[in-house]
Amino acid sequence: MGDDQNHHDANGDHYSLDQVLAPGSNPMTPRPPPISAPPSQFHSPSLARSPLLMMSPDRVVTAPVSTNRTPMGGRTPRSGARTPGRFRTPRFITPLGSPLRKALHMTKLDPHDAWLPITESRNGNAVYAAFHTLCSGIGIQALILPVAFTALGWAWGVICLTLAFIWQLYTLHILVQLHESVETGVRYSRYLQLANAAFGERVSKLLAMFPIMYLSGGTCVALIIIGGSTSKLLFQTICGGACSSHDPTTVEWYLIFTFAAVLLSQLPNLNSIAGVSLVGAITAVGYCTIIWAVSVAEGRMPGVSYNPVRPGSDLEKVFSVLNALGIIAFAFRGHNLVLEIQATMPSSEKHPSTVPMWKGVKVAYALISMCLFPLAIGGYWAYGQLIPQGGMLTALFAFHGQDTSRFILGLTSFFVVVNAVSSFQLYGMPMFDQMESSVVTKLKRPCPVWVRASLRVTFAFSCFFTAVALPFLGSVAGLMGGIALPITLAYPCFMWLKVRKPTRFSKSWLVNWVLGVFGLALSGALIVAGVYVVIDNGIKFSFFKPT
């Protein structure tokens, strides 16, 4: 090889003599690139069982080494010293100066990561990813989409919904790609971890902490309100008025729903609820399909109008349109769970988690599009300006409750309740992870079962009391969409700019800057519009009086 210090193995992989064994070694194993597991899991028991630590036989090469070189550290072996034989180096041991060593210095290690609900199991696959993504990407918020069309009209309604779908799919692809750092090999298993790496810990807590916790905790509160109210509706549909005297109150239905959510929340980690997410995904597709199919089959309502609502002043018109855009943005929540879902997969140099994750996402969003667009377009066609603020489920019972079979109405309500219970587990998992993280950090061992159960029960009943105290949260979808919009549409663009650093004024640089800045500006406008619409419409703030 002469003076050339660089070599290639049989597969064309590049390595240097600084990455080979000491003199006198037999055929050796070159050090691999940085592993794709987070540094916090180097010594975790879950990772020890992962294929990440398995060496591929085709990576073993033979390279001559000059006998004049001294071993690392500059010390010459003693005469008669035993020559090290062939051995296989664990993948978490790498030579000095490697990218992984740099990652260890740049990354704040968390040795307890393997004990937390999101990352303690890495046996996921593309199918599990599709289940989780579909369950988190579609829900009761989709049923409100026709309400947005009342302010936007046919043309702008379809255009805005299409553009929002493409935009959020693009930012979703960005998050999937950013899950594994190309330079350091670190996996960002939580949205807040990626935000810390991109913006710094102080800025990320200021900008991202509240929206992320709001999306998780606030969504769980909304699910209790929706699930409890729909449970009451299901009971009344089945009884048909015969048992109205024994009908539990709305608060009691909230409590029944919370008990069901608490029971399922005892499943330990994100991988263990894959079956729950499958049930949630099936029921979400089921009730969306039933609602729009029945609405279209029954035909347009008499006297339906498609003219956009025109409030009095220009300011009211602008705020009405912005609130409609907030409703559309709220329909595409769920991006705060993408990195967590991808964290449940194994990953290696040859088989990165990006590939199966994106396959699962594509399948999930193909099904999501088959639900959202028919709901929005078919619902607006059937009801027009008559669509109630509660959305398609309210319209189904209000306009077709008498001429639709009780079985269809009951099945739809049942699907909504089951989907709400399933989604509660998925959106609550980041909160479970956050709470248990503080416990394992202090105990320096896995969270005891009784402590884990107590934390999850406490969280669920905290959501229950919030739902009872603030039962009007379901009426502020536009405001919630404005708060959640940066997580979905803006922050991923800035993360790409900070982490990947595209060439200045390149296509990628321009696109992400434009989308990021526009997303932040739109979020601010939507929040203002949402507050204005809430005040202007006179939403009844019935504290501790759920109906």
XYZ file of C-alpha atoms in Angstrom:
547
model
C 0.000 0.000 0.000
C 3.017 2.238 0.263
C 2.477 5.523 2.102
C -1.221 5.549 1.415
C -3.013 5.448 4.752
C -6.459 4.820 3.277
C -7.799 1.431 2.224
C -10.958 -0.168 0.983
C -12.405 -3.527 1.854
C -13.963 -6.004 -0.551
C -17.269 -4.190 -0.437
C -15.708 -0.841 -1.272
C -16.066 0.519 2.279
C -13.464 3.136 3.175
C -11.336 2.926 6.314
C -7.990 4.190 7.566
C -5.102 2.533 9.342
C -6.078 4.430 12.489
C -9.176 2.275 12.603
C -7.484 -1.156 12.504
C -6.089 -3.307 15.268
C -2.679 -3.101 16.858
C 0.383 -4.733 15.199
C 0.533 -8.454 15.304
C -3.205 -8.944 15.016
C -4.701 -11.620 12.881
C -7.500 -10.818 10.396
C -9.318 -7.938 11.914
C -12.655 -6.240 12.028
C -12.647 -2.555 11.009
C -14.563 -0.280 13.293
C -18.026 0.361 11.906
C -19.550 3.811 11.523
C -21.377 5.192 14.550
C -24.227 3.011 15.654
C -27.679 4.365 15.171
C -28.908 3.709 18.671
C -28.911 6.680 21.043
C -25.824 6.904 23.263
C -28.116 6.511 26.247
C -28.736 2.886 25.319
C -25.194 1.611 24.885
C -25.410 -0.526 28.018
C -29.153 -1.047 28.156
C -30.514 -4.578 28.468
C -33.024 -3.979 25.700
C -30.326 -3.018 23.222
C -28.209 -6.022 24.157
C -30.894 -8.197 22.638
C -31.119 -6.040 19.530
C -29.630 -6.944 16.162
C -27.857 -3.577 16.334
C -24.974 -5.213 18.174
C -24.552 -8.078 15.739
C -21.581 -7.909 13.405
C -22.084 -8.869 9.800
C -19.550 -11.453 8.585
C -18.978 -9.628 5.323
C -17.494 -6.721 7.267
C -14.374 -8.764 8.244
C -11.372 -7.813 6.086
C -7.641 -8.372 6.139
C -5.176 -5.522 5.817
C -1.390 -5.545 6.273
C -0.003 -3.406 9.055
C 3.533 -2.149 9.314
C 5.463 -3.854 12.103
C 7.438 -0.646 12.727
C 4.418 1.078 14.242
C 3.877 1.037 17.970
C 0.516 0.334 19.502
C -1.840 3.140 20.442
C -0.394 5.077 23.315
C 3.186 4.887 21.995
C 4.343 1.972 24.218
C 6.383 -0.850 22.692
C 5.327 -4.373 23.678
C 7.629 -6.187 26.043
C 9.682 -9.048 24.723
C 7.718 -12.249 24.833
C 4.450 -10.371 25.404
C 1.419 -12.218 24.212
C 0.222 -11.112 20.810
C -3.483 -10.290 20.860
C -5.479 -12.805 18.844
C -8.496 -12.334 16.701
C -11.431 -10.877 18.534
C -14.698 -9.162 17.769
C -15.108 -5.691 19.153
C -18.502 -4.723 20.558
C -20.072 -2.013 18.470
C -20.271 0.424 21.336
C -16.440 0.512 21.561
C -15.012 2.756 18.859
C -11.574 4.291 18.180
C -10.704 7.748 19.375
C -11.632 10.491 16.972
C -14.510 8.540 15.450
C -17.845 10.250 14.800
C -19.372 8.370 17.703
C -16.773 9.746 20.110
C -17.729 13.211 18.897
C -21.371 12.351 19.398
C -20.647 11.307 22.978
C -19.170 14.722 23.690
C -21.937 16.637 21.939
C -24.899 14.693 23.266
C -26.263 14.824 26.774
C -26.371 11.177 27.777
C -29.323 9.602 29.512
C -28.338 6.170 30.857
C -31.942 5.471 31.859
C -33.403 5.626 28.362
C -33.874 1.856 28.160
C -36.283 1.980 31.117
C -38.694 4.508 29.595
C -41.953 3.605 27.800
C -41.005 4.970 24.396
C -37.541 3.445 24.043
C -37.479 0.329 26.228
C -38.647 -1.848 23.319
C -37.251 -1.606 19.784
C -39.006 -4.471 18.059
C -41.292 -2.355 15.883
C -41.667 -2.581 12.121
C -43.397 -0.883 9.197
C -46.738 -2.503 10.047
C -46.665 -1.239 13.626
C -45.658 2.208 12.344
C -48.657 2.230 10.005
C -50.995 1.329 12.889
C -49.649 4.049 15.177
C -49.502 6.710 12.449
C -53.028 6.015 11.242
C -54.432 6.025 14.778
C -52.722 9.332 15.620
C -53.277 10.944 12.210
C -57.036 10.611 12.006
C -59.645 11.127 14.668
C -62.705 13.041 15.698
C -61.092 16.306 14.573
C -61.574 15.205 10.962
C -65.344 15.343 11.393
C -65.193 19.130 11.790
C -63.630 19.745 8.359
C -66.941 20.637 6.605
C -67.320 23.476 9.125
C -64.160 25.044 7.645
C -65.727 24.927 4.176
C -68.610 27.144 5.343
C -66.166 30.063 5.534
C -63.893 29.107 2.618
C -66.411 27.873 0.060
C -65.963 25.038 -2.441
C -62.898 26.179 -4.369
C -60.786 27.596 -1.555
C -61.875 24.850 0.800
C -60.581 22.090 -1.472
C -57.424 24.062 -2.346
C -56.523 24.800 1.290
C -57.210 21.217 2.388
C -55.039 19.839 -0.440
C -52.175 22.248 0.216
C -52.279 21.552 3.947
C -52.173 17.798 3.297
C -49.133 18.127 1.011
C -47.391 20.525 3.387
C -47.794 18.322 6.442
C -46.741 15.238 4.461
C -43.539 17.073 3.492
C -42.737 18.036 7.080
C -43.546 14.487 8.160
C -40.925 13.227 5.697
C -38.448 15.718 7.177
C -38.995 14.370 10.685
C -38.560 10.770 9.525
C -35.247 11.691 7.876
C -34.026 13.671 10.887
C -34.703 10.848 13.342
C -31.181 9.506 12.732
C -28.308 11.979 12.496
C -26.107 11.333 9.474
C -23.035 12.913 11.078
C -23.232 11.590 14.647
C -25.324 8.451 14.305
C -27.538 9.541 17.215
C -31.253 8.684 17.170
C -33.590 11.407 18.361
C -36.358 9.341 19.906
C -38.520 12.237 21.027
C -39.649 15.435 19.367
C -38.238 17.543 22.185
C -34.828 15.842 21.869
C -34.618 16.832 18.208
C -35.740 20.355 19.092
C -32.971 20.542 21.721
C -30.379 19.414 19.169
C -31.597 21.921 16.579
C -32.430 25.013 18.628
C -30.688 24.506 21.947
C -32.236 23.428 25.222
C -33.387 26.864 26.357
C -35.024 27.888 23.070
C -36.651 24.505 22.540
C -38.237 24.590 25.994
C -39.550 28.071 25.287
C -40.955 27.328 21.826
C -41.688 23.605 21.703
C -42.338 22.369 25.248
C -45.794 23.908 25.673
C -47.197 22.929 22.231
C -45.910 19.351 22.624
C -47.302 18.914 26.128
C -50.486 20.668 25.028
C -50.930 18.300 22.095
C -50.458 15.297 24.357
C -52.276 16.368 27.514
C -54.832 18.606 25.804
C -55.728 15.925 23.297
C -56.284 13.419 26.106
C -58.648 15.874 27.788
C -60.546 16.382 24.517
C -60.741 12.605 24.029
C -62.380 12.200 27.443
C -64.950 14.862 26.532
C -65.653 13.283 23.150
C -65.537 9.697 24.377
C -67.741 10.375 27.395
C -70.321 12.345 25.423
C -70.451 9.743 22.669
C -70.778 6.954 25.252
C -73.888 8.699 26.528
C -75.165 8.962 22.953
C -74.471 5.261 22.379
C -76.372 4.326 25.539
C -79.378 6.401 24.469
C -79.289 4.896 20.965
C -79.269 1.333 22.270
C -81.962 1.958 24.867
C -84.149 3.991 22.545
C -85.663 5.927 25.442
C -86.787 2.836 27.355
C -84.159 3.244 30.051
C -83.786 7.019 30.133
C -84.537 7.102 33.849
C -81.384 5.084 34.521
C -79.148 7.041 32.179
C -75.903 8.099 33.952
C -75.047 11.756 33.951
C -72.447 13.238 31.595
C -69.852 13.403 34.384
C -70.454 9.748 35.136
C -69.921 8.892 31.480
C -66.648 10.836 31.576
C -65.686 8.754 34.600
C -66.592 5.461 32.901
C -64.522 6.409 29.873
C -61.590 7.383 32.116
C -61.686 4.008 33.884
C -61.456 2.256 30.491
C -58.538 4.491 29.493
C -56.740 3.824 32.805
C -57.111 0.079 32.347
C -55.483 0.139 28.901
C -52.811 2.604 30.010
C -51.170 -0.112 32.114
C -49.627 -1.585 28.953
C -45.941 -0.834 29.530
C -44.557 0.753 26.366
C -45.292 2.099 22.915
C -44.624 -1.205 21.167
C -47.009 -3.038 23.472
C -49.965 -0.900 22.360
C -49.554 -1.725 18.654
C -52.690 -3.883 18.844
C -54.569 -1.036 20.532
C -53.469 1.318 17.747
C -54.662 -1.223 15.162
C -58.114 -1.275 16.752
C -58.080 2.522 16.907
C -57.093 2.787 13.254
C -59.790 0.359 12.100
C -62.514 2.101 14.079
C -61.390 5.557 12.874
C -61.593 4.493 9.227
C -64.879 2.747 10.038
C -66.788 5.659 11.537
C -65.400 8.177 9.028
C -66.557 5.974 6.148
C -69.983 5.299 7.678
C -70.663 8.961 8.400
C -69.791 10.346 4.980
C -71.380 7.411 3.146
C -74.693 7.769 5.014
C -74.674 11.547 4.564
C -74.096 11.292 0.819
C -76.558 8.399 0.398
C -79.335 10.363 2.121
C -78.811 13.222 -0.346
C -78.570 16.960 0.103
C -80.654 18.632 2.738
C -83.572 20.790 1.541
C -82.603 24.426 1.098
C -78.882 23.727 1.300
C -76.623 26.657 0.353
C -72.933 26.673 -0.522
C -72.344 30.402 -0.369
C -69.595 31.193 2.147
C -70.744 32.851 5.328
C -70.096 36.597 5.013
C -69.916 38.290 8.411
C -70.554 42.007 8.655
C -67.168 43.745 8.781
C -63.972 43.010 6.859
C -62.222 42.117 10.118
C -64.861 39.511 10.867
C -64.445 38.039 7.387
C -60.678 37.729 7.813
C -60.967 36.134 11.244
C -63.629 33.734 9.992
C -61.337 32.561 7.184
C -58.362 32.231 9.543
C -60.435 30.219 12.001
C -61.379 27.888 9.131
C -57.698 27.425 8.322
C -57.110 26.614 11.990
C -59.737 23.873 11.798
C -57.925 22.375 8.805
C -54.567 22.596 10.612
C -56.078 20.894 13.655
C -57.107 17.948 11.458
C -53.411 17.213 10.794
C -52.160 16.902 14.357
C -50.031 13.920 15.322
C -46.581 15.035 14.171
C -45.456 15.222 17.785
C -45.593 11.399 17.845
C -43.668 10.614 14.669
C -40.191 10.429 16.207
C -41.527 8.414 19.141
C -43.111 5.889 16.777
C -39.903 5.562 14.761
C -37.942 5.080 17.998
C -39.653 1.709 18.493
C -37.804 0.239 15.485
C -34.378 -1.390 15.353
C -31.840 0.323 13.142
C -28.454 -0.452 11.624
C -26.175 0.915 8.939
C -27.596 -1.393 6.271
C -31.168 -1.299 7.540
C -31.927 2.174 8.905
C -35.276 2.738 10.557
C -36.042 5.473 8.033
C -36.999 2.933 5.355
C -39.693 0.932 7.196
C -40.979 4.052 8.934
C -41.598 5.860 5.659
C -43.286 2.773 4.207
C -45.666 2.692 7.149
C -46.312 6.424 6.885
C -47.166 6.212 3.186
C -49.697 3.447 3.770
C -51.221 5.280 6.730
C -51.587 8.603 4.932
C -53.046 6.978 1.854
C -55.847 5.717 4.098
C -56.052 9.061 5.914
C -56.576 10.884 2.609
C -59.344 8.426 1.733
C -61.134 9.502 4.913
C -60.442 13.240 5.162
C -61.321 14.318 1.634
C -64.637 12.400 1.382
C -65.601 13.681 4.837
C -64.896 17.302 3.976
C -66.259 17.289 0.431
C -69.146 14.855 0.940
C -70.179 16.455 4.224
C -70.221 19.960 2.778
C -72.134 18.712 -0.272
C -74.792 17.096 1.938
C -75.249 19.864 4.497
C -73.645 23.050 3.147
C -74.156 25.977 5.497
C -76.474 23.839 7.630
C -73.559 21.844 9.051
C -73.571 22.297 12.868
C -70.493 23.438 14.767
C -70.166 19.944 16.243
C -69.340 18.548 12.800
C -70.432 15.448 10.939
C -71.326 13.247 13.917
C -73.701 15.875 15.256
C -75.178 16.346 11.774
C -75.721 12.605 11.352
C -77.855 12.370 14.483
C -79.551 15.754 13.982
C -80.626 15.283 10.353
C -80.739 11.491 9.928
C -81.367 10.201 13.427
C -84.933 9.207 12.539
C -84.435 7.726 9.060
C -81.207 5.785 9.740
C -81.229 2.363 11.368
C -80.415 2.203 15.048
C -77.704 -0.355 14.270
C -75.810 2.089 12.018
C -76.097 4.909 14.541
C -75.033 2.648 17.407
C -72.120 1.171 15.437
C -70.881 4.645 14.526
C -71.020 5.788 18.153
C -69.292 2.604 19.300
C -66.468 3.130 16.788
C -65.991 6.716 17.995
C -65.749 5.602 21.645
C -63.293 2.779 20.889
C -61.139 5.064 18.757
C -61.074 7.682 21.534
C -59.935 5.106 24.121
C -57.244 3.819 21.741
C -55.993 7.288 20.820
C -55.779 8.187 24.517
C -53.036 5.565 24.968
C -51.032 6.859 22.013
C -51.237 10.554 22.883
C -50.695 9.850 26.568
C -47.468 7.900 25.993
C -45.208 11.011 25.764
C -46.672 12.201 29.060
C -46.087 8.784 30.653
C -42.524 8.889 29.340
C -41.927 12.374 30.740
C -43.260 11.489 34.193
C -41.365 8.209 34.449
C -38.166 9.875 33.270
C -37.976 11.981 36.434
C -38.568 8.887 38.563
C -35.913 6.642 37.000
C -33.418 9.497 37.081
C -33.767 9.697 40.848
C -34.025 5.957 41.510
C -31.357 4.988 38.945
C -33.290 1.809 38.177
C -36.437 0.872 36.251
C -39.643 2.419 37.488
C -41.424 -0.007 39.855
C -44.698 -1.370 38.563
C -46.766 0.244 41.294
C -45.129 3.630 40.703
C -45.721 3.373 36.950
C -49.372 2.457 37.533
C -49.826 5.283 40.028
C -48.362 7.861 37.653
C -50.630 6.825 34.814
C -53.724 6.750 36.996
C -52.837 10.222 38.273
C -52.425 11.560 34.746
C -55.703 10.047 33.521
C -57.745 11.428 36.398
C -56.054 14.818 36.049
C -57.355 14.841 32.486
C -60.756 13.770 33.799
C -60.987 16.676 36.237
C -59.849 19.083 33.516
C -62.533 17.721 31.180
C -65.202 18.226 33.842
C -63.945 21.729 34.637
C -63.532 22.819 30.992
C -66.122 20.894 28.950
C -66.162 23.538 26.219
C -62.685 22.648 24.875
C -64.252 20.799 21.940
C -65.664 24.098 20.657
C -62.292 25.797 20.126
C -60.863 23.654 17.320
C -59.566 26.677 15.411
C -57.638 27.954 18.408
C -56.206 24.491 19.109
C -55.139 24.224 15.475
C -53.258 27.511 15.717
C -51.365 26.363 18.796
C -50.492 22.989 17.259
C -49.567 24.319 13.805
C -45.851 25.105 14.473
C -45.220 21.530 15.658
C -46.727 20.199 12.439
C -45.814 22.692 9.736
C -43.107 25.129 10.902
C -40.590 23.648 13.338
C -39.618 20.660 11.134
C -38.509 23.088 8.416
C -36.253 24.994 10.807
C -34.929 21.724 12.226
C -33.864 20.662 8.741
C -32.062 23.973 8.253
C -30.233 23.719 11.578
C -29.340 20.017 11.455
C -28.720 19.310 7.765
C -27.481 22.807 6.876
C -28.404 22.900 3.163
C -26.423 25.196 0.879
C -27.444 28.800 1.205
C -30.023 29.878 -1.411
C -30.372 26.304 -2.643
C -33.831 24.934 -3.400
C -34.026 23.104 -0.070
C -32.822 26.169 1.823
C -35.387 28.471 0.207
C -38.329 26.067 0.520
C -37.753 25.397 4.205
C -37.213 29.048 5.076
C -40.384 30.104 3.261
C -42.518 27.333 4.765
C -41.082 27.810 8.259
C -41.576 31.587 8.381
C -45.027 31.374 6.781
C -46.012 28.631 9.218
C -45.037 30.716 12.263
C -46.843 33.781 10.927
C -49.917 31.721 10.134
C -49.862 30.175 13.608
C -49.882 33.588 15.254
C -52.739 34.755 13.038
C -54.749 31.603 13.732
C -54.367 31.975 17.493
C -55.610 35.566 17.352
C -58.479 34.583 15.070
C -59.381 31.623 17.264
C -59.591 33.818 20.353
C -61.683 36.376 18.474
C -64.126 33.760 17.144
C -64.501 32.230 20.608
C -65.389 35.639 22.057
C -67.531 36.717 19.100
C -69.566 33.499 18.963
C -70.203 33.695 22.667
C -69.120 30.157 23.526
C -70.689 29.267 26.834
C -67.904 28.782 29.339
C -69.774 26.306 31.477
C -67.153 25.501 34.086
C -67.860 22.220 35.883
C -71.125 21.868 33.944
C -70.579 19.333 31.130
C -73.636 18.744 28.953
